[in-house]
C-alpha cells in the first residue's frame, strides 16, 4: 500500500497525527488497533486497485560497455505492444546497424545484425561486431511468415553511440622527460630523438627570440638583464643576485658589523621557455619572424624559444606552394620577473650572515 492509502486507513482507525508518521510508524499504529478496527488491512488492500503508474512510452537506449559488448534497455507502451500483436507480431528483436560516418539515418550495407530477445525482457547484452565504430539499435517485432515472407514492425531507434577501440590509441599528445638546467638535452635520461618538425639548426630558436625582442629590448633587472650583460662581455662579478652592489648591505665579506661570523653558500635556478606550435598545408612555406621553420610530414610545426623578461613578438606566415595564398598570425607575449634572487651552483659564493 502507498503512504496515502495507509493514511486513509489510519484516519478510519482513529490514529492520531497520522499525517506526520512514516509508513513504518503507520503500520505499527494500525496493527495496534487491528482488534478494535472494523476493517482488516488485507481486506482493504484487496478492495483497492493497484497504484497508478505513469504512462509508458516506447523507447530504447544503447550504451557501449566495452569494445566487445554493449548494454541495451528499452520500454514498450501497452498501446504499441497491443498494436504490434494485432498486426501479427511474433518475435521481439533488436537490430544493430553500423552508421559510422553516415547521416540521415542510413547505415552501411551488409552490416545489419538482428538479435531475437525474450518478449518480456526489458534489457539485453549485445555482442559488438567491430570496435571503434558508431552503432544505432532499432527495437521492433518480426511478423509471422506468409506468402510474401516475414515482415518487420519498427517501434523505436536509439541514439548513435561510439564503441571504444579495442587497442590503445595511437595518438600521443605529449612526451615528458626529466630535465636539468645544467645538462644538455641530448644527455637527459629518457630523451627521445627530436621530431621531424624540429629544425636541425640549433641556432634557429635563439635567432627567433632575438628577432622577436629587437624592438622591445631594454636593459633592466631580472634574468633578461643578466643575459644581456653576459652577451656583451661585461663583468657582473661585483653584482649579487638581486642586481645591487656587493656592499649594499653595509657589511663587508668579513662580516664586520657586530654579526656572528657564519658562512654558507646557497643557490637556485629557474627559467621558462615558450612553445610555439601549429599546422598548415605540408607543401607550404612557413616563416616565423622571417626565419624559415621546417614542417613535418603532416604539416605541423613546434619550436621552443627562450622566454625571458620583456616583450616578444612572433609574426607567423604561411605561403602556399604556388605563392598565391597566404595566411598569417602575430603572437605577442610579455614576461615580467618581479623578483630574481637566484644564481647557479657554480656561481654560488660564500655569504656571511
GROMACS .gro file of C-alpha atoms in nm:
model
  353
    1UNK     CA    1   0.000   0.000   0.000
    2UNK     CA    2   0.116   0.353  -0.068
    3UNK     CA    3   0.168   0.608   0.206
    4UNK     CA    4  -0.151   0.784   0.104
    5UNK     CA    5  -0.353   0.464   0.129
    6UNK     CA    6  -0.205   0.389   0.471
    7UNK     CA    7  -0.301   0.737   0.589
    8UNK     CA    8  -0.662   0.676   0.479
    9UNK     CA    9  -0.667   0.352   0.680
   10UNK     CA   10  -0.506   0.524   0.979
   11UNK     CA   11  -0.767   0.800   0.961
   12UNK     CA   12  -1.050   0.546   0.966
   13UNK     CA   13  -0.880   0.359   1.251
   14UNK     CA   14  -0.855   0.677   1.455
   15UNK     CA   15  -0.475   0.704   1.458
   16UNK     CA   16  -0.373   1.049   1.579
   17UNK     CA   17  -0.119   1.261   1.391
   18UNK     CA   18  -0.117   1.009   1.104
   19UNK     CA   19  -0.006   1.275   0.854
   20UNK     CA   20   0.328   1.312   1.034
   21UNK     CA   21   0.410   0.943   1.059
   22UNK     CA   22   0.624   0.735   0.826
   23UNK     CA   23   0.499   0.413   0.664
   24UNK     CA   24   0.661   0.200   0.937
   25UNK     CA   25   0.504   0.410   1.211
   26UNK     CA   26   0.163   0.395   1.041
   27UNK     CA   27   0.182   0.017   1.007
   28UNK     CA   28   0.269  -0.020   1.373
   29UNK     CA   29  -0.010   0.215   1.484
   30UNK     CA   30  -0.268   0.045   1.261
   31UNK     CA   31  -0.161  -0.302   1.377
   32UNK     CA   32  -0.205  -0.200   1.739
   33UNK     CA   33  -0.565  -0.101   1.662
   34UNK     CA   34  -0.637  -0.408   1.448
   35UNK     CA   35  -0.860  -0.566   1.708
   36UNK     CA   36  -1.072  -0.257   1.752
   37UNK     CA   37  -1.074  -0.164   1.383
   38UNK     CA   38  -1.381  -0.254   1.183
   39UNK     CA   39  -1.180  -0.331   0.870
   40UNK     CA   40  -0.887  -0.565   0.819
   41UNK     CA   41  -0.579  -0.436   0.633
   42UNK     CA   42  -0.579  -0.729   0.392
   43UNK     CA   43  -0.945  -0.673   0.313
   44UNK     CA   44  -0.883  -0.305   0.250
   45UNK     CA   45  -0.585  -0.384   0.030
   46UNK     CA   46  -0.793  -0.634  -0.169
   47UNK     CA   47  -1.059  -0.372  -0.233
   48UNK     CA   48  -0.811  -0.113  -0.359
   49UNK     CA   49  -0.674  -0.131  -0.708
   50UNK     CA   50  -0.305  -0.112  -0.791
   51UNK     CA   51  -0.129   0.221  -0.755
   52UNK     CA   52  -0.134   0.432  -1.067
   53UNK     CA   53   0.185   0.426  -1.271
   54UNK     CA   54   0.294   0.692  -1.518
   55UNK     CA   55   0.207   0.614  -1.875
   56UNK     CA   56   0.497   0.442  -2.050
   57UNK     CA   57   0.628   0.543  -2.391
   58UNK     CA   58   0.826   0.324  -2.624
   59UNK     CA   59   1.200   0.393  -2.630
   60UNK     CA   60   1.533   0.209  -2.650
   61UNK     CA   61   1.876   0.308  -2.514
   62UNK     CA   62   2.210   0.179  -2.644
   63UNK     CA   63   2.509   0.201  -2.406
   64UNK     CA   64   2.852   0.061  -2.507
   65UNK     CA   65   3.002  -0.131  -2.215
   66UNK     CA   66   3.346  -0.210  -2.361
   67UNK     CA   67   3.495  -0.269  -2.709
   68UNK     CA   68   3.317  -0.607  -2.737
   69UNK     CA   69   2.984  -0.571  -2.555
   70UNK     CA   70   2.703  -0.318  -2.528
   71UNK     CA   71   2.410  -0.287  -2.288
   72UNK     CA   72   2.062  -0.216  -2.428
   73UNK     CA   73   1.746  -0.147  -2.230
   74UNK     CA   74   1.401  -0.049  -2.353
   75UNK     CA   75   1.038   0.009  -2.265
   76UNK     CA   76   0.730  -0.061  -2.479
   77UNK     CA   77   0.399   0.111  -2.413
   78UNK     CA   78   0.089  -0.103  -2.378
   79UNK     CA   79  -0.066   0.066  -2.680
   80UNK     CA   80   0.231  -0.007  -2.908
   81UNK     CA   81   0.254  -0.364  -2.785
   82UNK     CA   82  -0.117  -0.425  -2.846
   83UNK     CA   83  -0.098  -0.275  -3.196
   84UNK     CA   84   0.205  -0.487  -3.284
   85UNK     CA   85   0.037  -0.807  -3.164
   86UNK     CA   86  -0.275  -0.718  -3.359
   87UNK     CA   87  -0.059  -0.671  -3.669
   88UNK     CA   88   0.084  -1.023  -3.634
   89UNK     CA   89   0.399  -0.965  -3.426
   90UNK     CA   90   0.567  -1.289  -3.325
   91UNK     CA   91   0.924  -1.215  -3.207
   92UNK     CA   92   1.075  -0.915  -3.032
   93UNK     CA   93   1.409  -0.829  -3.191
   94UNK     CA   94   1.696  -0.581  -3.171
   95UNK     CA   95   1.865  -0.469  -3.492
   96UNK     CA   96   2.221  -0.337  -3.463
   97UNK     CA   97   2.332  -0.111  -3.753
   98UNK     CA   98   2.677   0.032  -3.827
   99UNK     CA   99   2.631   0.404  -3.903
  100UNK     CA  100   2.993   0.521  -3.887
  101UNK     CA  101   3.038   0.840  -4.089
  102UNK     CA  102   2.679   0.841  -4.220
  103UNK     CA  103   2.395   1.088  -4.169
  104UNK     CA  104   2.022   1.086  -4.220
  105UNK     CA  105   1.954   0.752  -4.051
  106UNK     CA  106   2.125   0.540  -4.317
  107UNK     CA  107   2.358   0.250  -4.236
  108UNK     CA  108   2.637   0.066  -4.409
  109UNK     CA  109   2.512  -0.219  -4.632
  110UNK     CA  110   2.556  -0.577  -4.510
  111UNK     CA  111   2.625  -0.462  -4.153
  112UNK     CA  112   2.276  -0.507  -4.008
  113UNK     CA  113   2.254  -0.774  -3.737
  114UNK     CA  114   1.929  -0.894  -3.586
  115UNK     CA  115   1.913  -1.043  -3.236
  116UNK     CA  116   1.598  -1.218  -3.107
  117UNK     CA  117   1.521  -1.135  -2.742
  118UNK     CA  118   1.265  -1.251  -2.489
  119UNK     CA  119   0.929  -1.083  -2.546
  120UNK     CA  120   0.901  -0.994  -2.175
  121UNK     CA  121   1.261  -0.875  -2.134
  122UNK     CA  122   1.346  -0.509  -2.087
  123UNK     CA  123   1.727  -0.530  -2.114
  124UNK     CA  124   1.990  -0.727  -2.307
  125UNK     CA  125   2.366  -0.753  -2.360
  126UNK     CA  126   2.466  -0.739  -2.725
  127UNK     CA  127   2.797  -0.854  -2.879
  128UNK     CA  128   2.955  -0.571  -3.081
  129UNK     CA  129   3.059  -0.671  -3.437
  130UNK     CA  130   3.360  -0.436  -3.455
  131UNK     CA  131   3.515  -0.192  -3.211
  132UNK     CA  132   3.591   0.175  -3.276
  133UNK     CA  133   3.267   0.221  -3.476
  134UNK     CA  134   2.936   0.410  -3.441
  135UNK     CA  135   2.621   0.199  -3.390
  136UNK     CA  136   2.246   0.251  -3.359
  137UNK     CA  137   1.991  -0.002  -3.228
  138UNK     CA  138   1.637  -0.043  -3.359
  139UNK     CA  139   1.367  -0.208  -3.147
  140UNK     CA  140   1.087  -0.390  -3.326
  141UNK     CA  141   0.883  -0.704  -3.388
  142UNK     CA  142   0.927  -0.970  -3.653
  143UNK     CA  143   0.586  -1.070  -3.801
  144UNK     CA  144   0.467  -1.417  -3.894
  145UNK     CA  145   0.576  -1.576  -4.220
  146UNK     CA  146   0.323  -1.563  -4.502
  147UNK     CA  147   0.319  -1.599  -4.878
  148UNK     CA  148   0.515  -1.278  -4.920
  149UNK     CA  149   0.760  -1.360  -4.642
  150UNK     CA  150   0.803  -1.219  -4.293
  151UNK     CA  151   0.757  -0.852  -4.215
  152UNK     CA  152   0.902  -0.604  -3.968
  153UNK     CA  153   0.729  -0.363  -3.726
  154UNK     CA  154   0.961  -0.088  -3.607
  155UNK     CA  155   0.899   0.056  -3.261
  156UNK     CA  156   1.192   0.286  -3.172
  157UNK     CA  157   1.552   0.383  -3.255
  158UNK     CA  158   1.829   0.452  -3.007
  159UNK     CA  159   2.077   0.738  -3.026
  160UNK     CA  160   2.406   0.676  -3.207
  161UNK     CA  161   2.688   0.574  -2.973
  162UNK     CA  162   3.057   0.516  -3.033
  163UNK     CA  163   3.205   0.181  -2.928
  164UNK     CA  164   3.560   0.236  -2.796
  165UNK     CA  165   3.861   0.089  -2.971
  166UNK     CA  166   3.997  -0.246  -2.860
  167UNK     CA  167   4.360  -0.131  -2.871
  168UNK     CA  168   4.522   0.174  -2.708
  169UNK     CA  169   4.508   0.498  -2.903
  170UNK     CA  170   4.799   0.563  -3.136
  171UNK     CA  171   4.774   0.938  -3.080
  172UNK     CA  172   5.039   1.069  -2.842
  173UNK     CA  173   4.976   1.424  -2.731
  174UNK     CA  174   5.283   1.498  -2.522
  175UNK     CA  175   5.603   1.333  -2.411
  176UNK     CA  176   5.750   1.435  -2.078
  177UNK     CA  177   6.117   1.379  -1.992
  178UNK     CA  178   6.322   1.482  -1.688
  179UNK     CA  179   6.523   1.798  -1.740
  180UNK     CA  180   6.818   1.976  -1.589
  181UNK     CA  181   6.936   2.330  -1.648
  182UNK     CA  182   7.298   2.212  -1.625
  183UNK     CA  183   7.271   1.906  -1.855
  184UNK     CA  184   7.239   1.923  -2.235
  185UNK     CA  185   6.903   1.789  -2.359
  186UNK     CA  186   7.073   1.505  -2.553
  187UNK     CA  187   7.224   1.369  -2.231
  188UNK     CA  188   6.899   1.360  -2.033
  189UNK     CA  189   6.766   1.014  -1.940
  190UNK     CA  190   6.464   0.916  -2.145
  191UNK     CA  191   6.519   1.188  -2.404
  192UNK     CA  192   6.398   1.083  -2.749
  193UNK     CA  193   6.501   1.190  -3.092
  194UNK     CA  194   6.364   1.529  -3.192
  195UNK     CA  195   6.055   1.518  -3.416
  196UNK     CA  196   6.079   1.600  -3.782
  197UNK     CA  197   5.927   1.943  -3.723
  198UNK     CA  198   6.218   2.049  -3.501
  199UNK     CA  199   6.484   2.226  -3.706
  200UNK     CA  200   6.831   2.078  -3.706
  201UNK     CA  201   6.988   2.424  -3.678
  202UNK     CA  202   7.006   2.476  -3.303
  203UNK     CA  203   7.062   2.848  -3.355
  204UNK     CA  204   6.714   2.896  -3.502
  205UNK     CA  205   6.547   2.926  -3.162
  206UNK     CA  206   6.785   3.195  -3.045
  207UNK     CA  207   6.757   3.383  -3.373
  208UNK     CA  208   6.379   3.376  -3.349
  209UNK     CA  209   6.400   3.515  -2.998
  210UNK     CA  210   6.643   3.790  -3.097
  211UNK     CA  211   6.414   3.892  -3.384
  212UNK     CA  212   6.103   3.885  -3.164
  213UNK     CA  213   6.258   4.110  -2.899
  214UNK     CA  214   6.462   4.350  -3.114
  215UNK     CA  215   6.208   4.634  -3.093
  216UNK     CA  216   6.128   4.589  -2.725
  217UNK     CA  217   6.471   4.522  -2.577
  218UNK     CA  218   6.584   4.733  -2.288
  219UNK     CA  219   6.825   4.682  -2.001
  220UNK     CA  220   6.660   4.611  -1.671
  221UNK     CA  221   6.679   4.390  -1.372
  222UNK     CA  222   6.588   4.024  -1.377
  223UNK     CA  223   6.703   3.737  -1.594
  224UNK     CA  224   6.693   3.941  -1.917
  225UNK     CA  225   6.940   4.196  -1.777
  226UNK     CA  226   7.195   3.929  -1.688
  227UNK     CA  227   7.160   3.759  -2.027
  228UNK     CA  228   7.239   4.088  -2.200
  229UNK     CA  229   7.530   4.169  -1.967
  230UNK     CA  230   7.687   3.831  -2.029
  231UNK     CA  231   7.629   3.857  -2.406
  232UNK     CA  232   7.801   4.197  -2.406
  233UNK     CA  233   8.102   4.056  -2.220
  234UNK     CA  234   8.052   4.282  -1.916
  235UNK     CA  235   8.181   4.181  -1.577
  236UNK     CA  236   7.897   4.100  -1.339
  237UNK     CA  237   8.112   3.968  -1.057
  238UNK     CA  238   8.050   4.278  -0.845
  239UNK     CA  239   7.677   4.234  -0.863
  240UNK     CA  240   7.492   3.992  -0.643
  241UNK     CA  241   7.179   3.802  -0.748
  242UNK     CA  242   6.948   4.096  -0.677
  243UNK     CA  243   7.140   4.333  -0.907
  244UNK     CA  244   7.269   4.553  -0.623
  245UNK     CA  245   7.635   4.606  -0.533
  246UNK     CA  246   7.824   4.375  -0.304
  247UNK     CA  247   7.839   4.640  -0.031
  248UNK     CA  248   7.472   4.740  -0.049
  249UNK     CA  249   7.403   4.590   0.295
  250UNK     CA  250   7.674   4.796   0.464
  251UNK     CA  251   7.875   4.487   0.561
  252UNK     CA  252   8.191   4.361   0.405
  253UNK     CA  253   8.279   3.999   0.330
  254UNK     CA  254   8.441   3.954   0.667
  255UNK     CA  255   8.109   4.006   0.838
  256UNK     CA  256   8.229   4.305   1.040
  257UNK     CA  257   7.942   4.493   1.193
  258UNK     CA  258   7.861   4.303   1.510
  259UNK     CA  259   7.720   3.995   1.339
  260UNK     CA  260   7.846   3.649   1.436
  261UNK     CA  261   8.062   3.502   1.161
  262UNK     CA  262   7.859   3.236   0.984
  263UNK     CA  263   7.936   3.141   0.627
  264UNK     CA  264   7.741   2.933   0.378
  265UNK     CA  265   7.686   2.901   0.001
  266UNK     CA  266   7.337   2.867  -0.144
  267UNK     CA  267   7.193   2.868  -0.495
  268UNK     CA  268   6.873   2.848  -0.703
  269UNK     CA  269   6.800   2.826  -1.076
  270UNK     CA  270   6.466   2.866  -1.254
  271UNK     CA  271   6.365   2.973  -1.602
  272UNK     CA  272   6.090   2.933  -1.861
  273UNK     CA  273   6.060   2.852  -2.228
  274UNK     CA  274   5.791   2.943  -2.479
  275UNK     CA  275   5.644   2.679  -2.713
  276UNK     CA  276   5.504   2.800  -3.045
  277UNK     CA  277   5.318   2.531  -3.236
  278UNK     CA  278   5.062   2.492  -3.513
  279UNK     CA  279   4.992   2.333  -3.850
  280UNK     CA  280   4.940   2.429  -4.213
  281UNK     CA  281   4.948   2.267  -4.556
  282UNK     CA  282   5.250   2.032  -4.570
  283UNK     CA  283   5.362   2.186  -4.900
  284UNK     CA  284   5.351   2.545  -4.770
  285UNK     CA  285   5.646   2.763  -4.670
  286UNK     CA  286   5.628   2.870  -4.305
  287UNK     CA  287   5.825   3.157  -4.155
  288UNK     CA  288   5.837   3.298  -3.804
  289UNK     CA  289   5.988   3.643  -3.785
  290UNK     CA  290   6.140   3.593  -4.131
  291UNK     CA  291   6.306   3.264  -4.031
  292UNK     CA  292   6.201   2.953  -4.226
  293UNK     CA  293   6.066   2.683  -3.994
  294UNK     CA  294   6.063   2.322  -4.126
  295UNK     CA  295   5.729   2.139  -4.132
  296UNK     CA  296   5.667   1.775  -4.051
  297UNK     CA  297   5.507   1.535  -4.298
  298UNK     CA  298   5.156   1.623  -4.179
  299UNK     CA  299   5.221   1.999  -4.185
  300UNK     CA  300   5.265   2.050  -3.811
  301UNK     CA  301   5.541   2.256  -3.652
  302UNK     CA  302   5.662   2.309  -3.297
  303UNK     CA  303   5.950   2.528  -3.179
  304UNK     CA  304   6.072   2.609  -2.831
  305UNK     CA  305   6.221   2.956  -2.790
  306UNK     CA  306   6.362   3.136  -2.485
  307UNK     CA  307   6.105   3.316  -2.275
  308UNK     CA  308   6.295   3.587  -2.091
  309UNK     CA  309   6.185   3.917  -1.944
  310UNK     CA  310   6.036   4.174  -2.178
  311UNK     CA  311   5.803   4.173  -2.474
  312UNK     CA  312   5.833   3.924  -2.758
  313UNK     CA  313   5.664   3.944  -3.098
  314UNK     CA  314   5.633   3.640  -3.327
  315UNK     CA  315   5.481   3.710  -3.672
  316UNK     CA  316   5.393   3.373  -3.828
  317UNK     CA  317   5.320   3.348  -4.200
  318UNK     CA  318   5.236   3.051  -4.423
  319UNK     CA  319   5.261   3.082  -4.802
  320UNK     CA  320   5.111   2.820  -5.035
  321UNK     CA  321   5.338   2.630  -5.273
  322UNK     CA  322   5.216   2.840  -5.568
  323UNK     CA  323   5.284   3.161  -5.376
  324UNK     CA  324   4.929   3.291  -5.423
  325UNK     CA  325   4.754   3.214  -5.096
  326UNK     CA  326   4.884   3.343  -4.764
  327UNK     CA  327   4.779   3.315  -4.403
  328UNK     CA  328   4.939   3.490  -4.107
  329UNK     CA  329   4.906   3.542  -3.734
  330UNK     CA  330   5.109   3.755  -3.492
  331UNK     CA  331   5.161   3.638  -3.134
  332UNK     CA  332   5.280   3.884  -2.869
  333UNK     CA  333   5.397   3.783  -2.522
  334UNK     CA  334   5.526   3.971  -2.221
  335UNK     CA  335   5.717   3.819  -1.933
  336UNK     CA  336   5.781   4.004  -1.607
  337UNK     CA  337   6.004   3.875  -1.328
  338UNK     CA  338   5.917   4.093  -1.027
  339UNK     CA  339   6.187   3.933  -0.814
  340UNK     CA  340   6.503   3.743  -0.901
  341UNK     CA  341   6.733   3.636  -0.621
  342UNK     CA  342   6.869   3.327  -0.795
  343UNK     CA  343   7.211   3.204  -0.902
  344UNK     CA  344   7.355   2.878  -1.045
  345UNK     CA  345   7.556   2.638  -0.832
  346UNK     CA  346   7.887   2.726  -0.995
  347UNK     CA  347   7.827   3.095  -0.918
  348UNK     CA  348   7.735   3.036  -0.553
  349UNK     CA  349   7.959   3.239  -0.323
  350UNK     CA  350   8.021   3.213   0.049
  351UNK     CA  351   7.798   3.460   0.230
  352UNK     CA  352   7.831   3.597   0.580
  353UNK     CA  353   7.506   3.631   0.768
   0.00000   0.00000   0.00000
